[in-house]
Rosetta silent file (secondary structure, phi, psi, omega in degrees, C-alpha in Angstrom):
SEQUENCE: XXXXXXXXXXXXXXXXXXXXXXXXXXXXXXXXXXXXXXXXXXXXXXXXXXXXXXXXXXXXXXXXXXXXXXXXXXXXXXXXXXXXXXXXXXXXXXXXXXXXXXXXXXXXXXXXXXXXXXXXXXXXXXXXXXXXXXXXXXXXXXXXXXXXXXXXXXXXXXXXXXXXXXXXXXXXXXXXXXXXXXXXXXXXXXXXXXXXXXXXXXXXXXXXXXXXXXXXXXXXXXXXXXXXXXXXXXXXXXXXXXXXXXXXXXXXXXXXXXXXXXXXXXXXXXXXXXXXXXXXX
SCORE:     score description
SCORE:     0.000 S_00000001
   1 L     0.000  151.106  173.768   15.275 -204.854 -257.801 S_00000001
   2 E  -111.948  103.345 -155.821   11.937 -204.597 -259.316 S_00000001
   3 L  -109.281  130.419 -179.532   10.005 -201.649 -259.050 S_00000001
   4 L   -78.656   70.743 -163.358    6.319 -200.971 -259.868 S_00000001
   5 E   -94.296   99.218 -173.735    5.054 -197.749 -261.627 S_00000001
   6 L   -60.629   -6.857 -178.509    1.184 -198.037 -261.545 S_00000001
   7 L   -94.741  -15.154  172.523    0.717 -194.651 -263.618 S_00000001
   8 L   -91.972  -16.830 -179.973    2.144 -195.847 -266.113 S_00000001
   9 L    27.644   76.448  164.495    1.771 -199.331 -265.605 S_00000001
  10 E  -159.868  158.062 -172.145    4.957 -201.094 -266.640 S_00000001
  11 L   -90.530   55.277 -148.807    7.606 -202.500 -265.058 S_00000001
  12 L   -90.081  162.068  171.745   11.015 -201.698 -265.277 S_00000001
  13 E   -96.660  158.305 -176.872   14.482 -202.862 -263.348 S_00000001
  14 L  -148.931  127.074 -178.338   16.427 -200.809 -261.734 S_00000001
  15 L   -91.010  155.626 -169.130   20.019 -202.413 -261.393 S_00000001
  16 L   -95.273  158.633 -154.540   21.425 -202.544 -257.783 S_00000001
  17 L   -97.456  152.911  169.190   23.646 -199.844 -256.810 S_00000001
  18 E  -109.910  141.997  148.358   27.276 -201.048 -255.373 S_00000001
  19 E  -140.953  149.656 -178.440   28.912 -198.683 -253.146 S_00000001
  20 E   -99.141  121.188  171.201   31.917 -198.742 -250.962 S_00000001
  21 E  -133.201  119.629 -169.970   32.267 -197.188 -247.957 S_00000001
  22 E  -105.276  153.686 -161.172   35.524 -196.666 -246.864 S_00000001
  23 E  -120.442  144.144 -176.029   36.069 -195.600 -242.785 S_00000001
  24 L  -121.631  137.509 -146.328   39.239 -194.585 -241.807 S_00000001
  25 L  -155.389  128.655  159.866   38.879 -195.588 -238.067 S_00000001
  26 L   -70.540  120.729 -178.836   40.917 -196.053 -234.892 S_00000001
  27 L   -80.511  -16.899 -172.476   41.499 -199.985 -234.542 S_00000001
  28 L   -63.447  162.260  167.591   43.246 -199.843 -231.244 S_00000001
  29 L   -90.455    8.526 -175.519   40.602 -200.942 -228.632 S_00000001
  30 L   -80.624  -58.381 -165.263   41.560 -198.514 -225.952 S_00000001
  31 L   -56.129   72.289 -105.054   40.325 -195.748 -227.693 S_00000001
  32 L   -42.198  -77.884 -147.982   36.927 -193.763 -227.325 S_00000001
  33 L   -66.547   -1.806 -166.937   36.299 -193.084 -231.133 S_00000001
  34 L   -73.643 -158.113 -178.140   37.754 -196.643 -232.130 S_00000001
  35 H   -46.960  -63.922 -167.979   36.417 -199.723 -234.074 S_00000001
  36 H   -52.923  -14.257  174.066   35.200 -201.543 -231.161 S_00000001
  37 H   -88.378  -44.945 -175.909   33.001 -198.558 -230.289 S_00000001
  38 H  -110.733   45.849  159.467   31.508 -197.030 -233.197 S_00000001
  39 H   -60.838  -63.485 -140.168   31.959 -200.308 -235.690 S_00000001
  40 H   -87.878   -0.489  158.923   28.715 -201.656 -234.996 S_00000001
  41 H   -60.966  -52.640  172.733   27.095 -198.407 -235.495 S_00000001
  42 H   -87.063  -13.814  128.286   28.486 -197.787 -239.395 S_00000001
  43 H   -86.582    7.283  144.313   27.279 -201.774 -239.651 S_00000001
  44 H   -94.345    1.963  156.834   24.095 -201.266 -239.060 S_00000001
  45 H   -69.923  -45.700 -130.752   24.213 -198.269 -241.225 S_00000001
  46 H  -107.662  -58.281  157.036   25.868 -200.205 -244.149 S_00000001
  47 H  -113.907   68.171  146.656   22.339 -202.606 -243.395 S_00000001
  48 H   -48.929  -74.794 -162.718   20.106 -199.644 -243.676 S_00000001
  49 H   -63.960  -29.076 -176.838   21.567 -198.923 -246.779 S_00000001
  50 H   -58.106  -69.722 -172.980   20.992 -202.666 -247.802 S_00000001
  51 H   -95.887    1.783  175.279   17.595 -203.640 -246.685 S_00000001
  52 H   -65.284  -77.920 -178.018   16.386 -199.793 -247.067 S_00000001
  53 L  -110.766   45.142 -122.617   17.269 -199.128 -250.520 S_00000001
  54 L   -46.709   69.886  176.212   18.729 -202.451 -251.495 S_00000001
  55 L   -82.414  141.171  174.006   21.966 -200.823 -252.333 S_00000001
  56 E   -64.790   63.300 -175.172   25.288 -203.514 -252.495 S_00000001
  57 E  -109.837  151.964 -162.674   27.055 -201.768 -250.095 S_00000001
  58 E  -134.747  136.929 -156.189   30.102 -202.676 -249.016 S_00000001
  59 E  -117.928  124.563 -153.246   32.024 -201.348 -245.590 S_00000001
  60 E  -122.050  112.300  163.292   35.525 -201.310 -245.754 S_00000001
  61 E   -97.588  149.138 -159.775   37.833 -199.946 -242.443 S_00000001
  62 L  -138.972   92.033 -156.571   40.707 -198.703 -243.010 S_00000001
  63 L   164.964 -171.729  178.059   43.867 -198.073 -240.317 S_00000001
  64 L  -146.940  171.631  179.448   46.091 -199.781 -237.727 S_00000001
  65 L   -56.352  -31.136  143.108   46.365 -201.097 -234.388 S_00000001
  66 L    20.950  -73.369 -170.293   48.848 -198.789 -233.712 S_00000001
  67 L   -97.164  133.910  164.162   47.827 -195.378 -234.168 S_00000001
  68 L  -119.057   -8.438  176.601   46.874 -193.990 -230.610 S_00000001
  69 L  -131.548 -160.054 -148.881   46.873 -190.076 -231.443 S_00000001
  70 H  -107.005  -28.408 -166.343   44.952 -187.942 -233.736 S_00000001
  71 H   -61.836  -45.295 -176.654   48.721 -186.805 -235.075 S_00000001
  72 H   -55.333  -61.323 -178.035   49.502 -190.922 -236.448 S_00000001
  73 H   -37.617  -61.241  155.673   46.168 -190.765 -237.555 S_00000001
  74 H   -35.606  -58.731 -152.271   47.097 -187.632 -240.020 S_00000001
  75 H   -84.568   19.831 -164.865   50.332 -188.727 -241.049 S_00000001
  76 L  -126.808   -7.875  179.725   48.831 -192.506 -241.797 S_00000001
  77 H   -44.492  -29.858 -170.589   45.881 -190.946 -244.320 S_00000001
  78 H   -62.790  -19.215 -172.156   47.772 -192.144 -247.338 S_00000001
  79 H   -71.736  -33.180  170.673   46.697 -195.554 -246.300 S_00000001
  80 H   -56.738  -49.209  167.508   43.092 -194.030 -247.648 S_00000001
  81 H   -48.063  -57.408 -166.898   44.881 -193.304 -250.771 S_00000001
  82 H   -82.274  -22.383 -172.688   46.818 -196.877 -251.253 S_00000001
  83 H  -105.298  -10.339  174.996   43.331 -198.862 -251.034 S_00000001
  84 H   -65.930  -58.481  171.797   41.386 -196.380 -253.318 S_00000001
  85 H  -100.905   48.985  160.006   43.908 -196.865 -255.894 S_00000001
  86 H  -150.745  -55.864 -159.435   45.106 -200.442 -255.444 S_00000001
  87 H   -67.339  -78.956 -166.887   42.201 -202.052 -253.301 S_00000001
  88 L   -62.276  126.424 -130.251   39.101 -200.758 -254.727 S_00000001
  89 L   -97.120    5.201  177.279   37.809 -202.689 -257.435 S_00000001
  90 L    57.444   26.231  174.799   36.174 -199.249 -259.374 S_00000001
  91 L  -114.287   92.179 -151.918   32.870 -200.828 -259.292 S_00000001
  92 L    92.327 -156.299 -153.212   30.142 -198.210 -258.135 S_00000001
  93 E  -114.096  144.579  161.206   29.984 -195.283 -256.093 S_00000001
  94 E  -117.715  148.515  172.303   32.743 -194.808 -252.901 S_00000001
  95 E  -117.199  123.454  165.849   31.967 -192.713 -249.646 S_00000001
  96 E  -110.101  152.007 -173.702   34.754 -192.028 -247.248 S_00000001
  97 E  -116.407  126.527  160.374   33.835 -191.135 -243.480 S_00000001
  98 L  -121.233  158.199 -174.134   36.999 -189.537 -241.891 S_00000001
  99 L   -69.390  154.011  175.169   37.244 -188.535 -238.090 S_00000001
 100 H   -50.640  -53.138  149.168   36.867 -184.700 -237.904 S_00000001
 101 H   -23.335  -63.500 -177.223   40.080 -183.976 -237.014 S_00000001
 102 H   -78.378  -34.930  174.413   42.104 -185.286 -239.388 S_00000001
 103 H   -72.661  -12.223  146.051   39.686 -183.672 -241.964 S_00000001
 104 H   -58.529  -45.193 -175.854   40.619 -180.433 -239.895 S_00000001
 105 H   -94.006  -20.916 -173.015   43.869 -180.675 -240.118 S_00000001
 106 H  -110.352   21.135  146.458   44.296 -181.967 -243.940 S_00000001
 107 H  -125.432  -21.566  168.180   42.627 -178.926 -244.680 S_00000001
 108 H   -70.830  -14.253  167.969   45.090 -176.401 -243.069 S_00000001
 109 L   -67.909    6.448 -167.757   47.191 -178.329 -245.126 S_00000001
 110 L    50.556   43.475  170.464   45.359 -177.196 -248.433 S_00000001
 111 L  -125.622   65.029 -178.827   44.200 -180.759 -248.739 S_00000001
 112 L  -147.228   64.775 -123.255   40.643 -179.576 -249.153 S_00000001
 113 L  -144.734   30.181 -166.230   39.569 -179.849 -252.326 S_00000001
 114 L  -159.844  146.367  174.155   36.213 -182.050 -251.282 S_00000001
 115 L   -92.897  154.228  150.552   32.381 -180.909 -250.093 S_00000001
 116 L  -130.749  143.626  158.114   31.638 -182.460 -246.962 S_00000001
 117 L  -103.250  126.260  156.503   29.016 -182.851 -244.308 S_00000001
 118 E  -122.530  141.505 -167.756   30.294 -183.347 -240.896 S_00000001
 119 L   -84.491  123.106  170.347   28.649 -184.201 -237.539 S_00000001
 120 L   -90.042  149.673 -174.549   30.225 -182.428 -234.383 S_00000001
 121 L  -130.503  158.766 -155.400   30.070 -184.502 -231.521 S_00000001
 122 L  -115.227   98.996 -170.743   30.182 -183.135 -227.594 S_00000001
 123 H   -68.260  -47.839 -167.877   33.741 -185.490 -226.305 S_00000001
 124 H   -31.283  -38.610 -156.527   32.778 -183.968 -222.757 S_00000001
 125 H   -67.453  -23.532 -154.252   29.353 -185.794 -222.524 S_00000001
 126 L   -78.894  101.403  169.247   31.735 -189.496 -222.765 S_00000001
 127 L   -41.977  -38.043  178.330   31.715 -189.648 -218.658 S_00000001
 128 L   -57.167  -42.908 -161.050   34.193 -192.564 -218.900 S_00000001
 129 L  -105.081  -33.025 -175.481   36.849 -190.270 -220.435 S_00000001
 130 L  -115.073   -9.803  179.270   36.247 -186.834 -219.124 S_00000001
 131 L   116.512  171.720 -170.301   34.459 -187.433 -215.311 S_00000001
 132 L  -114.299  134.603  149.939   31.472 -187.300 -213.775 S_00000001
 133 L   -87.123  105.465  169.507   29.531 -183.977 -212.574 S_00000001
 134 L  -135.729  163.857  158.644   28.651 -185.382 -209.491 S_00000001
 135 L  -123.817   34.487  163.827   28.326 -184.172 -205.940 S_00000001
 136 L  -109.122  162.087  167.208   28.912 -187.353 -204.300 S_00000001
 137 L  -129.594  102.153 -178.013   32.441 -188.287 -203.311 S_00000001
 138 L   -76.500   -1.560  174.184   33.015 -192.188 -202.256 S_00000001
 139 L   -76.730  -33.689  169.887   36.343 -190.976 -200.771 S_00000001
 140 L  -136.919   56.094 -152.129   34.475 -188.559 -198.552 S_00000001
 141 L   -73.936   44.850 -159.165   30.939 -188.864 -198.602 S_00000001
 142 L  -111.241  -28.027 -169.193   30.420 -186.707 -195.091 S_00000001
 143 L  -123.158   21.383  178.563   30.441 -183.839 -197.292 S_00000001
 144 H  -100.885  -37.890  157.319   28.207 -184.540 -200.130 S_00000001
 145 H   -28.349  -44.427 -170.673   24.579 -183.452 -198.739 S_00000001
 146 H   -79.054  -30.425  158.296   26.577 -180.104 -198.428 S_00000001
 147 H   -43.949  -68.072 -156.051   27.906 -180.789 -202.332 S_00000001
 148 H   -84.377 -118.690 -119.068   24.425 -180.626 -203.847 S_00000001
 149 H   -20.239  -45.881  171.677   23.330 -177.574 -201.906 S_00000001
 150 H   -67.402  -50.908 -172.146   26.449 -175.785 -203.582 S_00000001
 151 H   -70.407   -3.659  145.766   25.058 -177.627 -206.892 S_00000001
 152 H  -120.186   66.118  168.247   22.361 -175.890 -206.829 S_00000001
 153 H   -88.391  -17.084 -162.409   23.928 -172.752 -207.730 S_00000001
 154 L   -82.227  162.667 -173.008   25.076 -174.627 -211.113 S_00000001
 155 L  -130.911  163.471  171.985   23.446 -174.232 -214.547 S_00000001
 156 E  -143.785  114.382  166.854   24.487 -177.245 -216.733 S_00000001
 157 E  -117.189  121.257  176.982   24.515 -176.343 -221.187 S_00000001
 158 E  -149.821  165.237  168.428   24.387 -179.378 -223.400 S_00000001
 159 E   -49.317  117.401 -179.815   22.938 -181.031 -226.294 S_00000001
 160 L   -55.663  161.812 -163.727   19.744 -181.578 -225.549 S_00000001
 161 L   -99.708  147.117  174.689   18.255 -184.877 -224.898 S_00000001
 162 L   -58.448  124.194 -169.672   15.903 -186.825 -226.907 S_00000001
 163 L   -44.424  -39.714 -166.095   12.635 -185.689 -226.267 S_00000001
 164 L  -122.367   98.318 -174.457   10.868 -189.255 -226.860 S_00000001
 165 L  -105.586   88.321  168.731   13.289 -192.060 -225.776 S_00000001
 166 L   -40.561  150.642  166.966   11.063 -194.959 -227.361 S_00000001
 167 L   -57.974  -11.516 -146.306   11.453 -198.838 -226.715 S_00000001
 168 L   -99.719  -51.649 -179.560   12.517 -199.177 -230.142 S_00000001
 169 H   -55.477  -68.651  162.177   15.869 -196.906 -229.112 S_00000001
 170 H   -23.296  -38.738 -162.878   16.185 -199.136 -226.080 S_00000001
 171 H  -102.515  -12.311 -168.382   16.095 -202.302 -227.905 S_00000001
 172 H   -90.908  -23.575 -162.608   18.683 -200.640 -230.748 S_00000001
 173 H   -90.295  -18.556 -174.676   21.731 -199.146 -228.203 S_00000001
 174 H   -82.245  -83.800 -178.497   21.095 -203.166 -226.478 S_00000001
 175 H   -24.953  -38.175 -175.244   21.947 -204.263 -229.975 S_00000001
 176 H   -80.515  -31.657 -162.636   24.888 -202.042 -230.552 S_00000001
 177 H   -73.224  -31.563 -159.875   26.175 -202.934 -226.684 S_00000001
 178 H   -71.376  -49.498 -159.774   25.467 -206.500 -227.529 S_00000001
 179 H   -87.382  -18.080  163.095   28.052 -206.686 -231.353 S_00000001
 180 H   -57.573  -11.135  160.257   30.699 -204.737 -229.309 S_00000001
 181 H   -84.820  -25.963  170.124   30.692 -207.319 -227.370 S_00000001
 182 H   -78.843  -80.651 -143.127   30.201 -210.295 -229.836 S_00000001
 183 L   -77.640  -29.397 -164.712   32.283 -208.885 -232.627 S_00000001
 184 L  -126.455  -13.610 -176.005   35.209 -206.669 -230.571 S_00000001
 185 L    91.698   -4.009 -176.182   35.122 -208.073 -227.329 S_00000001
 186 L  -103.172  148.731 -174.852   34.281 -204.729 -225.502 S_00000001
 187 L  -127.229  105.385  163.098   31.795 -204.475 -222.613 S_00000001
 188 L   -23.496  113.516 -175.704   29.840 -201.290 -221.758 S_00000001
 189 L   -53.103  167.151 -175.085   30.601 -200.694 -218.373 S_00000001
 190 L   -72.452  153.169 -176.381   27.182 -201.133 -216.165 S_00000001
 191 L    76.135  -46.534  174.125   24.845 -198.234 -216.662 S_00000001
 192 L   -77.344  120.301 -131.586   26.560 -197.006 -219.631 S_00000001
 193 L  -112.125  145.610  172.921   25.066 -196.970 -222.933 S_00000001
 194 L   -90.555  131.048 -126.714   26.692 -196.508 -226.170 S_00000001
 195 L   -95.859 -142.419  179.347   27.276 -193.422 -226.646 S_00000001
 196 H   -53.428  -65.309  175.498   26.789 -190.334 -229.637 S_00000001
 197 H    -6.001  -61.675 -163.817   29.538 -191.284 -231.535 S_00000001
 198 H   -91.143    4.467   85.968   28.127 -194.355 -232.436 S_00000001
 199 H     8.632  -69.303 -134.679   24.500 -192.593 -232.849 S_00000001
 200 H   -84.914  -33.119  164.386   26.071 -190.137 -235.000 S_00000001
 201 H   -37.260  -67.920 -174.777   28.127 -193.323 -237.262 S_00000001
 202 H   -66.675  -28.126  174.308   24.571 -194.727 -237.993 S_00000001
 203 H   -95.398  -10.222  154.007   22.871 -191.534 -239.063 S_00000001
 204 H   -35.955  -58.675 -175.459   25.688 -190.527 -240.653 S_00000001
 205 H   -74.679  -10.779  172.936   25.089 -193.566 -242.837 S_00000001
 206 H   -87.434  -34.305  109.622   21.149 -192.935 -243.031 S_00000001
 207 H    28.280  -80.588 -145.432   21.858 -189.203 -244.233 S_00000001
 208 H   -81.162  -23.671 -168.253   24.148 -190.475 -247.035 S_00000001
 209 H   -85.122  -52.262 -169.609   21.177 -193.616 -248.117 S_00000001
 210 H   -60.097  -66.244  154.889   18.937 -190.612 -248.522 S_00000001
 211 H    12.964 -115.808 -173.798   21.245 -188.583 -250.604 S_00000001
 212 H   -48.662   -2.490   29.465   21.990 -191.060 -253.164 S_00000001
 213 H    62.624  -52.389 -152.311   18.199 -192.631 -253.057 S_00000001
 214 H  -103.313  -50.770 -164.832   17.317 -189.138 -254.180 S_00000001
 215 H   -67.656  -34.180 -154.449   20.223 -188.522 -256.800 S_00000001
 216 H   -79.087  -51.787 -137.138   19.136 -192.477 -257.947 S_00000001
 217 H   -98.773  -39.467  170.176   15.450 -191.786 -258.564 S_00000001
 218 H   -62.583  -30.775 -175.965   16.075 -188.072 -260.219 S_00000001
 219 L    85.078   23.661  174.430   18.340 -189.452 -262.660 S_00000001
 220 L   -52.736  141.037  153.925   21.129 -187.342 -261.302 S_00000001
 221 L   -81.287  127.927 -155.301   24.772 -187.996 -261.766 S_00000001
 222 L   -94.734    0.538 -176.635   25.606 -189.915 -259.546 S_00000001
 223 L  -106.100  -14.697  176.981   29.440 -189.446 -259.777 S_00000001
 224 L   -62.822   99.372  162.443   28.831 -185.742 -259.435 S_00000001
 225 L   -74.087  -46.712  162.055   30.127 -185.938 -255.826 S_00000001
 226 L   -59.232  -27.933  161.771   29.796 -182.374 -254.997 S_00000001
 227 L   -55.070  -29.091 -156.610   26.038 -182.277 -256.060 S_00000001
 228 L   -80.725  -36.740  178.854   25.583 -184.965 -253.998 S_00000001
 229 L  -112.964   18.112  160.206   26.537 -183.347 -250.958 S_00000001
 230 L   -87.192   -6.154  178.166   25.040 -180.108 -251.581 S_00000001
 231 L   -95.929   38.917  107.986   21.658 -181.881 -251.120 S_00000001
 232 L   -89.307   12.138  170.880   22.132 -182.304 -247.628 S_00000001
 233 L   -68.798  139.305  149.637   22.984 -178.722 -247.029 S_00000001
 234 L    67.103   37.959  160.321   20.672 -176.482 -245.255 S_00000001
 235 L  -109.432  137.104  179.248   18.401 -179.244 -244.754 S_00000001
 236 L  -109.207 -172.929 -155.611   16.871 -181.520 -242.198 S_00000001
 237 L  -158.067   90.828 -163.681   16.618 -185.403 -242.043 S_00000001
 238 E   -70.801   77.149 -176.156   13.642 -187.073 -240.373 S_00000001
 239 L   -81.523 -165.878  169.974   15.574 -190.234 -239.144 S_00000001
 240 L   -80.174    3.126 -164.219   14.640 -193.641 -237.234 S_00000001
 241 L  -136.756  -45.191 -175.564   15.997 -192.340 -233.897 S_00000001
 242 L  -153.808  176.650 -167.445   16.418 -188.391 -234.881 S_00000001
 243 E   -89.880  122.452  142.899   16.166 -184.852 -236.866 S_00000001
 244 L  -105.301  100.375 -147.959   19.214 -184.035 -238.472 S_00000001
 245 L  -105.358  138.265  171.811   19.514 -180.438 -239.497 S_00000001
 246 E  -147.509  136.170  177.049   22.966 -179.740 -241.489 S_00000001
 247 L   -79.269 -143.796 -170.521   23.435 -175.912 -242.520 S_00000001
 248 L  -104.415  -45.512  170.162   24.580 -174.506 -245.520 S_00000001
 249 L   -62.817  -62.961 -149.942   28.539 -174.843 -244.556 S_00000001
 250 L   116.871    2.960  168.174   27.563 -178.782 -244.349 S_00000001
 251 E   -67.167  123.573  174.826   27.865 -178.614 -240.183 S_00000001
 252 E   -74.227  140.639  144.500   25.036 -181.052 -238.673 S_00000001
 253 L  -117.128  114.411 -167.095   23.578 -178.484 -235.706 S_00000001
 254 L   -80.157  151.034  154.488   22.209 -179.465 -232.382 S_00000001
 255 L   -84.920  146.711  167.037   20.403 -177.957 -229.960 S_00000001
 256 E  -119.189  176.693 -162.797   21.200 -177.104 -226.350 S_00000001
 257 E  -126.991  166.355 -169.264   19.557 -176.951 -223.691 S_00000001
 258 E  -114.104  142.568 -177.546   20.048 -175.076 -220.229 S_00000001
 259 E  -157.437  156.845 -176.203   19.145 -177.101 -217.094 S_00000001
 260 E  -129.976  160.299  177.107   19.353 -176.925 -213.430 S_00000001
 261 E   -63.890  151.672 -176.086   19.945 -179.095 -210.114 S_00000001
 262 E  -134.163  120.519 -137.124   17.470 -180.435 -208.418 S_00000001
 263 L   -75.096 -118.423  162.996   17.718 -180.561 -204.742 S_00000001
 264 L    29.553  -85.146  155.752   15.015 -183.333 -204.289 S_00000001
 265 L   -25.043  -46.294 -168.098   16.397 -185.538 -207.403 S_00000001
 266 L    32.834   75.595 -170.483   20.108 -184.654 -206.848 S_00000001
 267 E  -160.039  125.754 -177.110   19.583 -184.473 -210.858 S_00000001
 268 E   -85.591  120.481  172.820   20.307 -181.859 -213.547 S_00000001
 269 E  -110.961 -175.327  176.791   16.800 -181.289 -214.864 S_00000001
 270 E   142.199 -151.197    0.580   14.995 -179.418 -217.256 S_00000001
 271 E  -110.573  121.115 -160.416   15.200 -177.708 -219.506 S_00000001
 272 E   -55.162  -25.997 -174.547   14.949 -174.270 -218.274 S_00000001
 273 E  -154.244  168.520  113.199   15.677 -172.853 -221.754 S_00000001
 274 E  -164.479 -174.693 -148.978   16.846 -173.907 -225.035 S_00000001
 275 E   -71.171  108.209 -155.629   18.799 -172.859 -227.475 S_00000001
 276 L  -102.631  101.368 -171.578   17.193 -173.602 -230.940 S_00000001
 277 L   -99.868   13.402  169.106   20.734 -172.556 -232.916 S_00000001
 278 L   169.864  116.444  172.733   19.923 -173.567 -236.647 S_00000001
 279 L  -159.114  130.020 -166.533   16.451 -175.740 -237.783 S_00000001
 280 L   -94.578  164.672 -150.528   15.095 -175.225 -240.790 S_00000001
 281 L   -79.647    0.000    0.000   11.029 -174.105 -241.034 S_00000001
């Protein structure tokens, strides 16, 4: 790439960057957190990172059809292991994204011996997987008018919602529903939207373009992998869709919000309060 610096007014190149980013990912398609859901999320991260910063990057998953529990997933990490040192060609920078879990667990193991930033995700919110709050019943629906009346006694605390849900969001979650559907064959049920996961896969990957963007331009080492990830600590990160605040431990933290039913709607609205639990000024 060819970059201009008018105070000085000369040109220099700046060589493109290659990085690898390897995902260690459930492939079965059954599975909430697998490929077919949040793939197309960390490949439109990987071109972010492309046409953003025109970094080479290259997105490498890594796992098998197989693995169905969080445990396989653990005992199959070595698989990260066999393509870093046999697969990967040593050319550039590598990032690995592992599910939380496993990175949970491979540290009670004393396998922790790496800075990270990780995003927590809310599994309850996936409706598909954990149920519906509802106060309809189609098995008995003689007794749902008296169901919301009892709901609204209820308080509902969650991650709050995006304040401003632009056309631009609309036309990007159509895209993501659209290559799960092209690329894996999976079809968002109607009404259902793809969901954080695959949110948090793409800013995951915008997070990590600033990072190294910043480390590129300072004239940082760029192999220094722990510098690298203290400079998203206790910082936030003004993205295309959203603010990402990550704390000093390297936890991104959301807000929640408190909301209540609304007889009229027969809708949890709000929000009556919320809870602003870590944003920096």
């Amino acid at each position: 790439m060819i970059s201009h610096i008018p105070a000085k007014s000369v040109w220099r190149v700046v060589p493109v960057l290659n990085i690898t980013i390897i995902t260690y990912i459930y492939l079965h398609p059954d599975i909430l957190p697998g490929l077919p859901y949040t793939g197309p999320g960390f490949e439109l991260g990987a071109q972010h990172l492309r046409e953003r910063y025109n970094f080479n990057a290259t997105l490498i998953y890594v796992g098998d059809e197989n693995i169905r529990s969080i445990a396989d997933l653990v005992a199959d990490v070595y698989r990260v292991a066999e393509f870093y040192y046999g697969e990967w060609d040593r050319n550039g920078l590598v990032a690995l994204i592992l599910p939380g879990r496993v990175l949970g667990l491979l540290t009670v193991a004393e396998m922790d011996a790496i800075m990270v930033v990780y995003f927590v995700l809310e599994p309850f919110e996936q409706k598909r997987q954990y149920g519906y709050v509802n106060y309809r019943d189609p098995l008995d629906p003689a007794n749902d008018e008296d169901a919301a009346e009892a709901f609204r006694s209820l308080l509902k605390i969650g991650q709050c919602a995006p304040r401003n849900i632009s056309k631009d969001l609309d036309k990007f979650l159509a895209i993501l529903s659209r290559m799960s559907a092209d690329e894996y064959g999976f079809h968002y049920p109607t009404g259902e939207k793809p969901h954080e996961m695959v949110m948090a896969a793409y800013a995951g990957m915008e997070v990590y373009g600033k990072i190294v963007s910043e480390a590129l331009h300072d004239g940082s080492d760029l192999f220094d992998s722990q510098a690298l990830v203290r400079r998203a600590f206790n910082r936030t990160f003004h993205l295309r869709f959203s603010e990402v605040f990550v704390d000093e431990y390297g936890e991104r933290r959301n807000n929640y919000c408190v909301s209540d039913f609304n007889i009229t709607s027969k809708a949890f609205e709000g929000p009556l309060l919320e809870y602003l639990l870590a944003w920096d000024a």
